[in-house]
PDB file of C-alpha atoms in Angstrom:
ATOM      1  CA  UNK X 284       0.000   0.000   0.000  1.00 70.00           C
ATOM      2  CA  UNK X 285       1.352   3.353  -0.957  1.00 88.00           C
ATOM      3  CA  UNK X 286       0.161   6.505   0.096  1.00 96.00           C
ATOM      4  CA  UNK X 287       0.979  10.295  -0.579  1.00 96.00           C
ATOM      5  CA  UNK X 288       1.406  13.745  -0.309  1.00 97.00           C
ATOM      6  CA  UNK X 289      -1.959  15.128   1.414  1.00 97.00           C
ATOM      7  CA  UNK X 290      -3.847  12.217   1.781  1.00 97.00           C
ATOM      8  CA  UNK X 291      -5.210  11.156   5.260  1.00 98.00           C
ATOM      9  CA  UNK X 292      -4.089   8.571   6.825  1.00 98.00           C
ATOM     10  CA  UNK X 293      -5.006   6.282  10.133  1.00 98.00           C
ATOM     11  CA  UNK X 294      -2.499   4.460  12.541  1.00 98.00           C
ATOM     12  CA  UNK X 295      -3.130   1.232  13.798  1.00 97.00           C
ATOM     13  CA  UNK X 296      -4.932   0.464  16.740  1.00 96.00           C
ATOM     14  CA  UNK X 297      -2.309  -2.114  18.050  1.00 91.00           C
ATOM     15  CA  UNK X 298      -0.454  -2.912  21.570  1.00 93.00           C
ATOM     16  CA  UNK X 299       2.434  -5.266  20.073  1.00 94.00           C
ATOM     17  CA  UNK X 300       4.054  -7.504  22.796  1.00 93.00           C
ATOM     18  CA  UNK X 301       7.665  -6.136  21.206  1.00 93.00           C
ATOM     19  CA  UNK X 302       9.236  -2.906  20.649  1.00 92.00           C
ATOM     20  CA  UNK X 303       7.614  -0.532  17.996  1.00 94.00           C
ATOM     21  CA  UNK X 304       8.050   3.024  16.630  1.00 95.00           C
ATOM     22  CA  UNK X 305       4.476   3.865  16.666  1.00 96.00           C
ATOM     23  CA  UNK X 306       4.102   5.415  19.948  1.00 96.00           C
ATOM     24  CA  UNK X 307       1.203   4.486  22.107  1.00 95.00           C
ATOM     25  CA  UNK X 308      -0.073   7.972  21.921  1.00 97.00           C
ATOM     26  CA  UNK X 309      -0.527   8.350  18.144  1.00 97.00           C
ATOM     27  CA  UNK X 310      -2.090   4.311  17.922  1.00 97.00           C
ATOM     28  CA  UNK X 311      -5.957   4.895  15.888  1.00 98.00           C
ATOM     29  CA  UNK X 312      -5.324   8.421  15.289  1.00 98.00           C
ATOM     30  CA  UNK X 313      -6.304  10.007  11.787  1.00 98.00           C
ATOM     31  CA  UNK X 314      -3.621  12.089  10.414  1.00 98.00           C
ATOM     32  CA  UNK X 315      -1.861  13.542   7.190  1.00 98.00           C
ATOM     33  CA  UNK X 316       0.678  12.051   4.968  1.00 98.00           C
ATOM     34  CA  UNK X 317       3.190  15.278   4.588  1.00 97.00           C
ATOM     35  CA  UNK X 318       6.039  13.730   2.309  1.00 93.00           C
ATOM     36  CA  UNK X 319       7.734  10.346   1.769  1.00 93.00           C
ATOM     37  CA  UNK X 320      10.669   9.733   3.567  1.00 90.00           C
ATOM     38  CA  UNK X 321      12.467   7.253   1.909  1.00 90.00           C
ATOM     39  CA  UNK X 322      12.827   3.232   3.393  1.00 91.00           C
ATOM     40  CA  UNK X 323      13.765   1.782   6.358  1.00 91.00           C
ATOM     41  CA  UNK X 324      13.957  -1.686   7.986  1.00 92.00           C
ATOM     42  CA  UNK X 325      10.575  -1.840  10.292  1.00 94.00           C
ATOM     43  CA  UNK X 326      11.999  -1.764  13.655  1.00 93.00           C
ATOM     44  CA  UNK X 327       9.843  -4.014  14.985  1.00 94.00           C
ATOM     45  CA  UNK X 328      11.068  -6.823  13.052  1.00 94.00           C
ATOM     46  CA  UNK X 329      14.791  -5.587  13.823  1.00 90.00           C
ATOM     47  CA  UNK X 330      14.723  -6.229  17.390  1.00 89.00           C
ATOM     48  CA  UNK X 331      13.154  -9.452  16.960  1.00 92.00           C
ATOM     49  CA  UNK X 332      15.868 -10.683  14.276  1.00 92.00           C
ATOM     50  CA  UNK X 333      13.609 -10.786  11.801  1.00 93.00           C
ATOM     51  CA  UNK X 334      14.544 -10.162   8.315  1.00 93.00           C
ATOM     52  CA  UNK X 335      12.718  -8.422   5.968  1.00 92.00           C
ATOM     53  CA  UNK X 336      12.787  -5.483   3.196  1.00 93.00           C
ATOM     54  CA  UNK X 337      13.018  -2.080   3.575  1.00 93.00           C
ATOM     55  CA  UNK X 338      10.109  -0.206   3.707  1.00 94.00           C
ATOM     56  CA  UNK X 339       8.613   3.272   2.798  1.00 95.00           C
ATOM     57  CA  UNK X 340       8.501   5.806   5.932  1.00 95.00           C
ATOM     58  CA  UNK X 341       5.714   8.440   5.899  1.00 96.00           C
ATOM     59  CA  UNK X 342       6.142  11.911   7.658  1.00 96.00           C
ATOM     60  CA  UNK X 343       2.633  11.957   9.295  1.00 98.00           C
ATOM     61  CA  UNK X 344       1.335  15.053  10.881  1.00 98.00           C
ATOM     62  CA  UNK X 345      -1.566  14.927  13.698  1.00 98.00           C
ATOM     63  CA  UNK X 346      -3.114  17.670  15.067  1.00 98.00           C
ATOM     64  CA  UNK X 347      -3.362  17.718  18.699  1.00 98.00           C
ATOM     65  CA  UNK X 348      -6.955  17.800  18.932  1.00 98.00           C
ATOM     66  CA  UNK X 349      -6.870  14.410  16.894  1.00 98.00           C
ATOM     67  CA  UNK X 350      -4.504  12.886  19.337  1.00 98.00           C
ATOM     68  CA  UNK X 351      -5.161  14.094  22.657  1.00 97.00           C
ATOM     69  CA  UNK X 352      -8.410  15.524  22.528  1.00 97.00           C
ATOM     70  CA  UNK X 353      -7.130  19.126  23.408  1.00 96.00           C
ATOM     71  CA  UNK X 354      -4.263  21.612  22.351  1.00 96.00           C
ATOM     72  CA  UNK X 355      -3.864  24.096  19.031  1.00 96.00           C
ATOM     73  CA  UNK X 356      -0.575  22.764  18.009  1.00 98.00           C
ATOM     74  CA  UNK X 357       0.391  19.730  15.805  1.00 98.00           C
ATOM     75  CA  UNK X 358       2.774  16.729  16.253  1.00 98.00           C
ATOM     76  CA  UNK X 359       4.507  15.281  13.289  1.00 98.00           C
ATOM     77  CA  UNK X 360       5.823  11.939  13.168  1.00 97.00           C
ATOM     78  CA  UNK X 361       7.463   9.504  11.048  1.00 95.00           C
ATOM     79  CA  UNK X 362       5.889   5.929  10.320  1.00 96.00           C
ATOM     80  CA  UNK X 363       6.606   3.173   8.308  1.00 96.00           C
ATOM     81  CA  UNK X 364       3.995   1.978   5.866  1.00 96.00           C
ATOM     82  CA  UNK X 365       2.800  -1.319   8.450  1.00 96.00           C
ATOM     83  CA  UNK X 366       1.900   1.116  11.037  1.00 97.00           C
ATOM     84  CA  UNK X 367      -0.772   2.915   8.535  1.00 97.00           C
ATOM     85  CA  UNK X 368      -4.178   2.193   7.174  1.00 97.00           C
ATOM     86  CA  UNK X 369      -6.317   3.900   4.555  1.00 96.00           C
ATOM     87  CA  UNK X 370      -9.136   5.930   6.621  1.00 94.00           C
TER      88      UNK X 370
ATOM     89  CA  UNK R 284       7.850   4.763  28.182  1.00 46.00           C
ATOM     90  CA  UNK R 285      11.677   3.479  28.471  1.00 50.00           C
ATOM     91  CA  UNK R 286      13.641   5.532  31.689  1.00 52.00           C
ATOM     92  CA  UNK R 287      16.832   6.818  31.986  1.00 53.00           C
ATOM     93  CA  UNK R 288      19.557   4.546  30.320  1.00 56.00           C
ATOM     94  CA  UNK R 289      22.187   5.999  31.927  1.00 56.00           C
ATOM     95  CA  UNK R 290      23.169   2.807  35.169  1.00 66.00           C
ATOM     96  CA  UNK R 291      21.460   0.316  33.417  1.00 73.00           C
ATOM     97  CA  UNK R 292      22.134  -3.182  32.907  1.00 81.00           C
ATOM     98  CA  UNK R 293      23.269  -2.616  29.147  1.00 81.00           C
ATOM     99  CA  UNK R 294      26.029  -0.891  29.970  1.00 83.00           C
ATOM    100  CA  UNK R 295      27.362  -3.588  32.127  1.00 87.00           C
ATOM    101  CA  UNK R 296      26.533  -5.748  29.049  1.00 89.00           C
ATOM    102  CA  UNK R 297      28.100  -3.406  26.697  1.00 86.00           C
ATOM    103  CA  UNK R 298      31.260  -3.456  28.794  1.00 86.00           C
ATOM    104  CA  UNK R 299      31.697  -7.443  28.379  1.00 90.00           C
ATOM    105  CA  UNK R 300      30.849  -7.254  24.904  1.00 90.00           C
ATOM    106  CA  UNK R 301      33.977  -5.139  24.478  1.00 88.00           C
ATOM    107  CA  UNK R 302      36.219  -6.960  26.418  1.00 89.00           C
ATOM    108  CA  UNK R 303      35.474 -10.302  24.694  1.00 93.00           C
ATOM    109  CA  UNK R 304      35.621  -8.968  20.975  1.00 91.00           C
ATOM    110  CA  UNK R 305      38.902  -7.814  22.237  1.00 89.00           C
ATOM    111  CA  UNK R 306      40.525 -10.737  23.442  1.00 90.00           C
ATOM    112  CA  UNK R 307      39.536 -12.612  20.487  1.00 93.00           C
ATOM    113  CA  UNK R 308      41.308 -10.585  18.294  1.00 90.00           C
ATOM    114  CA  UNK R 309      38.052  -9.254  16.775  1.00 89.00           C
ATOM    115  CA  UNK R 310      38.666  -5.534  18.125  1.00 86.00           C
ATOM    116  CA  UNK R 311      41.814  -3.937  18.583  1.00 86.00           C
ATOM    117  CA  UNK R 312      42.220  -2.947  22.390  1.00 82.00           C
ATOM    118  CA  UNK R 313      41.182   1.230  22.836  1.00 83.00           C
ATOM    119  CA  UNK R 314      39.498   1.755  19.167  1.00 83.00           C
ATOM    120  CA  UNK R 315      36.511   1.846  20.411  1.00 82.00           C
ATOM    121  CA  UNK R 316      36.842   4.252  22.842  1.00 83.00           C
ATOM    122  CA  UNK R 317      39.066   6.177  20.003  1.00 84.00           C
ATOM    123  CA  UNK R 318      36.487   6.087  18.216  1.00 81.00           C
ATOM    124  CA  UNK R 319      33.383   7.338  20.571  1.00 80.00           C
ATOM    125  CA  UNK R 320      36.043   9.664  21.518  1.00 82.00           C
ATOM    126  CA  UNK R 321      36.806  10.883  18.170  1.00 80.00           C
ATOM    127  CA  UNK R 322      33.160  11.504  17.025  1.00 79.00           C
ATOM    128  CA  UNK R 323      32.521  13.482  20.218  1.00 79.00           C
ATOM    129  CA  UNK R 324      35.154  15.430  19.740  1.00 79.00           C
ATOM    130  CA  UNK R 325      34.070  16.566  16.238  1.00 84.00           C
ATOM    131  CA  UNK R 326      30.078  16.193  17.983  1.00 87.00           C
ATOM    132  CA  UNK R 327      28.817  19.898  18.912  1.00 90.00           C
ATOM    133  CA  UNK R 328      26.560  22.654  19.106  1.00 94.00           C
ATOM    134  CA  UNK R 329      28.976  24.688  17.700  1.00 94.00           C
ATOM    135  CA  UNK R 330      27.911  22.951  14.547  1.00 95.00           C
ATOM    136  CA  UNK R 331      24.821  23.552  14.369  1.00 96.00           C
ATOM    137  CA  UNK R 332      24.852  27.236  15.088  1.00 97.00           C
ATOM    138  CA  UNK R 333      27.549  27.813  12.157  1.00 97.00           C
ATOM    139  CA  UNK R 334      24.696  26.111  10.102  1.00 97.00           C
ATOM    140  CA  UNK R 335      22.166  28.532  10.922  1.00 98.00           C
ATOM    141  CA  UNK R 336      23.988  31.743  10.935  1.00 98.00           C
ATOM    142  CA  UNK R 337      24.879  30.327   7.515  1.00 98.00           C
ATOM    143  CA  UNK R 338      20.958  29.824   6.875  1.00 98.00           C
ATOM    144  CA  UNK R 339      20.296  33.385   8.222  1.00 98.00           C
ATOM    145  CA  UNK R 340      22.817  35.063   5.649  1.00 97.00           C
ATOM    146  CA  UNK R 341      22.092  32.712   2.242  1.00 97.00           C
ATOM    147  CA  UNK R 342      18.939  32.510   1.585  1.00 97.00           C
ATOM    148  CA  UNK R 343      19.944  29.921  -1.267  1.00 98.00           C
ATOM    149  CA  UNK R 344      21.764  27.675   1.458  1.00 98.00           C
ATOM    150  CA  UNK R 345      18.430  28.086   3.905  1.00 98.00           C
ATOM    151  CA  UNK R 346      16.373  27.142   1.154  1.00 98.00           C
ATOM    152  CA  UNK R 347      18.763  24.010   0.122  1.00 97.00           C
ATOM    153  CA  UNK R 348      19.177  23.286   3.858  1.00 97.00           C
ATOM    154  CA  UNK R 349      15.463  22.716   4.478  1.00 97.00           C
ATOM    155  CA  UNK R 350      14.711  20.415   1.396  1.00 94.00           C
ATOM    156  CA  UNK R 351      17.975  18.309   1.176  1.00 94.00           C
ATOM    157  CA  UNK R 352      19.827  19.035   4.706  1.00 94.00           C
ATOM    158  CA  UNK R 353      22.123  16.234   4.093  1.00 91.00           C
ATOM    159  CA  UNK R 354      23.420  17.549   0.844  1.00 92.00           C
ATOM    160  CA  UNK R 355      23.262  21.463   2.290  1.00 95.00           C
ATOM    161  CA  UNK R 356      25.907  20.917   5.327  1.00 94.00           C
ATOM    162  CA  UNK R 357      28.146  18.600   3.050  1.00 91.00           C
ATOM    163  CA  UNK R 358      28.471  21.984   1.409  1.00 91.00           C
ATOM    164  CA  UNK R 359      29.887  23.155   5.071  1.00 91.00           C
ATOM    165  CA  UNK R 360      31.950  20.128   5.530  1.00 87.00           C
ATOM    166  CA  UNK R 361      29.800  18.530   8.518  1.00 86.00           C
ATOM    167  CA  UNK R 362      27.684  15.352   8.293  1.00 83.00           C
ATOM    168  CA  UNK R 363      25.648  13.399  10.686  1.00 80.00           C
ATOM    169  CA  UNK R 364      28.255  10.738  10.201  1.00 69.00           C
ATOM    170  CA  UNK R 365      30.836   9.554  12.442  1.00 59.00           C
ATOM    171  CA  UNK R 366      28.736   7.856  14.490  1.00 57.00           C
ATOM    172  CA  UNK R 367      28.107   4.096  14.383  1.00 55.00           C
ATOM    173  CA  UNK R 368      25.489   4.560  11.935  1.00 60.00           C
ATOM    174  CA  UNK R 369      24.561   7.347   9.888  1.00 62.00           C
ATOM    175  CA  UNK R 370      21.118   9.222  10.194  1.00 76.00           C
ATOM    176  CA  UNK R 371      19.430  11.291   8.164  1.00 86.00           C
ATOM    177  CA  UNK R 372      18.816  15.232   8.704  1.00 92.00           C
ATOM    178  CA  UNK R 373      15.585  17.434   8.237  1.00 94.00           C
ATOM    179  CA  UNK R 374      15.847  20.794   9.580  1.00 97.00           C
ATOM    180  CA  UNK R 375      12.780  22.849  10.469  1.00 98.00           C
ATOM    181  CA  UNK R 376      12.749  26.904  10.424  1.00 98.00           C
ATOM    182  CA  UNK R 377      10.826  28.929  12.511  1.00 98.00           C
ATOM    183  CA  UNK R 378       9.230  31.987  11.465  1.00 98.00           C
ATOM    184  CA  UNK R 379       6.668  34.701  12.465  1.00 96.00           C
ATOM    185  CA  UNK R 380       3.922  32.483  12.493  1.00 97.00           C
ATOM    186  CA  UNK R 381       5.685  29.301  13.304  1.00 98.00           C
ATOM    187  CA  UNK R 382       7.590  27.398  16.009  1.00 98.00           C
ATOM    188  CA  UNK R 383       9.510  24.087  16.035  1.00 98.00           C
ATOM    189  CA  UNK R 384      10.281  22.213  18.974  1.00 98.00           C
ATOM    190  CA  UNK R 385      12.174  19.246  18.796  1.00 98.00           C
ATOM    191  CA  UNK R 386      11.496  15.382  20.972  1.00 97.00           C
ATOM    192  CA  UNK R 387      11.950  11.745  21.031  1.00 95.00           C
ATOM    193  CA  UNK R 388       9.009  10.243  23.331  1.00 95.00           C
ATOM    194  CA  UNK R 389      10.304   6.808  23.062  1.00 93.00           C
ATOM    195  CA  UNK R 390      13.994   7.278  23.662  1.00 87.00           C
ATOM    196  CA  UNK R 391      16.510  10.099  22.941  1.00 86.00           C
ATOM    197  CA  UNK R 392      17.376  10.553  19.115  1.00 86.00           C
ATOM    198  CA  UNK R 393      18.949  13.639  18.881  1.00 88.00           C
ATOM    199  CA  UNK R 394      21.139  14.914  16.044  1.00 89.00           C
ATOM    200  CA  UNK R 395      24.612  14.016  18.051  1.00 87.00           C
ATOM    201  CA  UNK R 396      27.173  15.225  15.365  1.00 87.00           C
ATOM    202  CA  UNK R 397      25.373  18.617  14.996  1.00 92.00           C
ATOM    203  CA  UNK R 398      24.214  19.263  18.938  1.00 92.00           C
ATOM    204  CA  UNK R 399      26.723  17.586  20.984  1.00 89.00           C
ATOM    205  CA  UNK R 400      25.644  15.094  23.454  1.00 86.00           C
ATOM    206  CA  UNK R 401      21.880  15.945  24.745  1.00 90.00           C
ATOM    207  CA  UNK R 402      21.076  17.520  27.852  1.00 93.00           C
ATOM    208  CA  UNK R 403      19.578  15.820  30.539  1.00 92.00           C
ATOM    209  CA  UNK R 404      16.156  17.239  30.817  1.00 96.00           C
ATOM    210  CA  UNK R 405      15.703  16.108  26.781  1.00 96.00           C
ATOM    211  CA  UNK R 406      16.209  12.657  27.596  1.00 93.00           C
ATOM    212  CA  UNK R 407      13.528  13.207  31.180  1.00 95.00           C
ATOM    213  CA  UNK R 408      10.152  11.548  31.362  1.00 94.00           C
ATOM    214  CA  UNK R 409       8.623  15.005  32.197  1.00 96.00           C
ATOM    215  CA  UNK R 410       9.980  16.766  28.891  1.00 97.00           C
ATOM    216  CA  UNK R 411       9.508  13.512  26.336  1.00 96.00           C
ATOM    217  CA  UNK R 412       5.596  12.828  27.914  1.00 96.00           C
ATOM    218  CA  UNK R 413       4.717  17.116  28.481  1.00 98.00           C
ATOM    219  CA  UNK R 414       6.017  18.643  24.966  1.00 98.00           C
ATOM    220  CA  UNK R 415       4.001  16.694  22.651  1.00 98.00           C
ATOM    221  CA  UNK R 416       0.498  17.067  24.772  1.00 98.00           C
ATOM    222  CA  UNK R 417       1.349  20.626  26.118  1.00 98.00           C
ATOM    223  CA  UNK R 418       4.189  22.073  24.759  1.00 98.00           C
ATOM    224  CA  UNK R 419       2.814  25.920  24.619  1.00 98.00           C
ATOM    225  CA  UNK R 420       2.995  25.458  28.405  1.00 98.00           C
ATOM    226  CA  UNK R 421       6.557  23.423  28.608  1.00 98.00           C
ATOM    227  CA  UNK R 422       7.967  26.479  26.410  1.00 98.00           C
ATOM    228  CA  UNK R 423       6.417  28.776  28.909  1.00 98.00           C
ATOM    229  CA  UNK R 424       8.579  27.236  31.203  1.00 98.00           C
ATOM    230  CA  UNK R 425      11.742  27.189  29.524  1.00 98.00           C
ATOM    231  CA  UNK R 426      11.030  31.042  29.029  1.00 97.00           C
ATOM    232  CA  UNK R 427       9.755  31.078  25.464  1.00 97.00           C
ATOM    233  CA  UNK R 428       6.577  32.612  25.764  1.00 96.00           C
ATOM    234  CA  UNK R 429       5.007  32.447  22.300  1.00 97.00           C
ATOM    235  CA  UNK R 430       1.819  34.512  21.353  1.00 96.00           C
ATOM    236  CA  UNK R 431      -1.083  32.793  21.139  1.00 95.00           C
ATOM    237  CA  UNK R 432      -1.332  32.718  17.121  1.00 96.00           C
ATOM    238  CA  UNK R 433       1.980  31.673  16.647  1.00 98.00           C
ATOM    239  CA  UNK R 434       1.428  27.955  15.408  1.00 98.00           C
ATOM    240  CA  UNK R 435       3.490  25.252  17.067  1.00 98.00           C
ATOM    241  CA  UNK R 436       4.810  22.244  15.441  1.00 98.00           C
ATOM    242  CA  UNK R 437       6.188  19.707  17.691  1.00 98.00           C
ATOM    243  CA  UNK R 438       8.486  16.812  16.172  1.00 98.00           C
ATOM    244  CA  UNK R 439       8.889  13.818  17.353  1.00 97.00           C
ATOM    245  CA  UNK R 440      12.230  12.170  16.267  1.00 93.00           C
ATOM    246  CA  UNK R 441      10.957   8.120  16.304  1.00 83.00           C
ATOM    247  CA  UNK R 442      13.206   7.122  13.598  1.00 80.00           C
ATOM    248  CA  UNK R 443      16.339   7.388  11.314  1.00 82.00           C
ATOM    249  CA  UNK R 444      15.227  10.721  10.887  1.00 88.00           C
ATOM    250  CA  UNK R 445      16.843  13.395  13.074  1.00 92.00           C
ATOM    251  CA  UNK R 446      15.546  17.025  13.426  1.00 95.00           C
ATOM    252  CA  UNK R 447      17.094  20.468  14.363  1.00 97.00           C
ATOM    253  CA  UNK R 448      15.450  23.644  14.504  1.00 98.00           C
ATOM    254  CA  UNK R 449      16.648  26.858  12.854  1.00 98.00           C
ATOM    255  CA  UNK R 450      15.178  29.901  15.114  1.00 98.00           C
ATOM    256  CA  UNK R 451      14.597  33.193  13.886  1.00 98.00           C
ATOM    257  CA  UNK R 452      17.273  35.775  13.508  1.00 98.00           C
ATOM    258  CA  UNK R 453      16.914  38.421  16.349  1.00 97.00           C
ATOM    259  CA  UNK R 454      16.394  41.321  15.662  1.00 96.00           C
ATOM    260  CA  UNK R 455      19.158  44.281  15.111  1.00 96.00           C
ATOM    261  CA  UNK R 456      21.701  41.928  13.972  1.00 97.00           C
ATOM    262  CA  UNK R 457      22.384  43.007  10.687  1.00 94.00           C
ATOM    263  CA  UNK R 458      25.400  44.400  11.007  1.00 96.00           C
ATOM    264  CA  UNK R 459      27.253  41.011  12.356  1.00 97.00           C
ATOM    265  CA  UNK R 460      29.499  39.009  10.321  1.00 97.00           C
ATOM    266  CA  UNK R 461      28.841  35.266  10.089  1.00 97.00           C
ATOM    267  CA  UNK R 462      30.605  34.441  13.092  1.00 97.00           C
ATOM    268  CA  UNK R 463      29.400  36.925  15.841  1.00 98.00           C
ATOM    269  CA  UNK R 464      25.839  35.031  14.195  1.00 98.00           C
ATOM    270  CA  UNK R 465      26.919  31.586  15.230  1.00 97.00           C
ATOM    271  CA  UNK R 466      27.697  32.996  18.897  1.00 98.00           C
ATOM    272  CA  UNK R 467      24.379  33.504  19.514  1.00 98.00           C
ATOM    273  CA  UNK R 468      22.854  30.213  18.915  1.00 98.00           C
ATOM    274  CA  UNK R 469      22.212  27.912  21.407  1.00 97.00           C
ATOM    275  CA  UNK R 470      21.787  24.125  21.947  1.00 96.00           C
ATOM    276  CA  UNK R 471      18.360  24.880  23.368  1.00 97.00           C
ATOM    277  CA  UNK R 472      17.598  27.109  20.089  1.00 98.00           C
ATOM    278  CA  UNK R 473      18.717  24.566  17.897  1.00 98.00           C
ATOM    279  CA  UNK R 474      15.772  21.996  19.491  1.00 98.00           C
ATOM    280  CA  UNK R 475      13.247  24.756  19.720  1.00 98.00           C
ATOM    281  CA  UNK R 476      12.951  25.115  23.836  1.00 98.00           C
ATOM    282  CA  UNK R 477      14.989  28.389  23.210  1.00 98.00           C
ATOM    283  CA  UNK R 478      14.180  31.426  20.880  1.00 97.00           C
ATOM    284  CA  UNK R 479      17.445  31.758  19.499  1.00 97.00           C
TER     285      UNK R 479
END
């Protein structure tokens, strides 16, 4: 699944037993797909010696509202392509 | 949320590791800590304020620095190599209407080679948990009070990627030359908890 510039975006609703990059704060949150940026090994598979391909990472922005339910300002994040869903 | 690293049982682990890749030959005794040594000599924030006074003179290097900062600071001679593993740059400029403030909730990435080690409060629980929810109020108390319309963008550095923060030029500081501009930058300015 490939996504891009402008398009909206959800994280995953997970709680993984192992280490991941998508923080527990910004899990089922809608957000916006600001630019590619580039590919990277999914970290979760890293730590657990798994080997797999490099995949596209996502600079994701989230406005605070979205993510904590209060706040004007926005949080921007980057996030491989597992950790996102279409809306 | 991981705690402070700092006593913990991976740097006992660490320690062993060393000492048995070095007495099997694998690791010649001291490179290591050459090494570490080496890159934190060459590591400071003395590097990242010579790239934005460079920013605040060129606007053709500002504008190459925030698409392709990699490429833009070659042009300088720095890198965010060194290290163990390189990491890619973005940088992030403030402006009138805009202010960047830099974090890593789930550890500490921190642009090393360009800031110097980090301080201690950027690696606390209190700054990585407060700045993302609340960070209007956690600039408040760094003394950065920012008016209410002035948007704030707060970055959270969960990856390869590593971000630094070009602040504003102050005001009245036209008539300095390149490196009276670099004085004035600060570690804090260059991850957004400071205005300059």
């Amino acid at each position: 699944m490939t996504f891009t510039t402008g398009e909206q975006v959800r994280t995953k609703n997970t709680d993984p037993p192992h280490h991941t990059r998508l923080p527990r704060y910004a899990r089922g949150a809608l957000g916006t797909i600001v630019r590619p940026q580039g590919a990277h090994t999914l970290p979760d598979d890293v730590v657990r010696g798994i080997t797999s391909q490099a995949e596209a990472v996502y600079e994701v922005r989230f406005s605070a509202r979205e993510l904590f339910g209060a706040g004007d300002h926005t949080v921007t994040l980057s996030l491989w392509e597992s950790y996102l869903e279409k809306p | 949320m991981s705690g402070d690293h700092a006593d913990a049982p991976i740097a006992a682990r660490v320690r062993r590791m060393e000492h048995l890749l070095e007495q099997r030959g694998l690791v010649v005794p001291g490179v290591l800590d050459e090494t570490l040594a080496a890159f934190l000599n060459r590591a400071s924030p003395t590097n990242g304020a010579r790239i934005v006074a460079r920013a605040w003179i060129d606007q053709a290097f500002r504008e190459h620095l925030l698409v392709d900062a990699q490429v833009a600071i070659a042009g300088l001679e720095m890198s965010m190599g060194g290290g163990l593993r390189a990491q890619d740059l973005q940088v992030v400029a403030n402006s009138e209407r805009e202010h960047n403030v830099v974090v890593c909730t789930l550890c500490s990435c921190y642009p090393l080679a360009l800031l110097g080690p980090s301080p201690t409060w950027y690696k606390s629980e209190a700054y990585r948990s407060r700045v993302v929810r609340e960070p209007r109020e956690v600039l408040r108390e760094f003394g950065v009070d920012l008016r209410p319309e002035v948007e704030i963008k707060v970055w959270d550095a969960n990856s390869e990627i590593r971000y630094m923060v070009v602040p504003n030029r102050p005001p009245g500081t036209g008539n300095l030359t390149e490196e009276q501009l670099a004085a004035l930058v600060t570690r804090n300015g260059l991850i957004g908890t400071a205005l300059v």
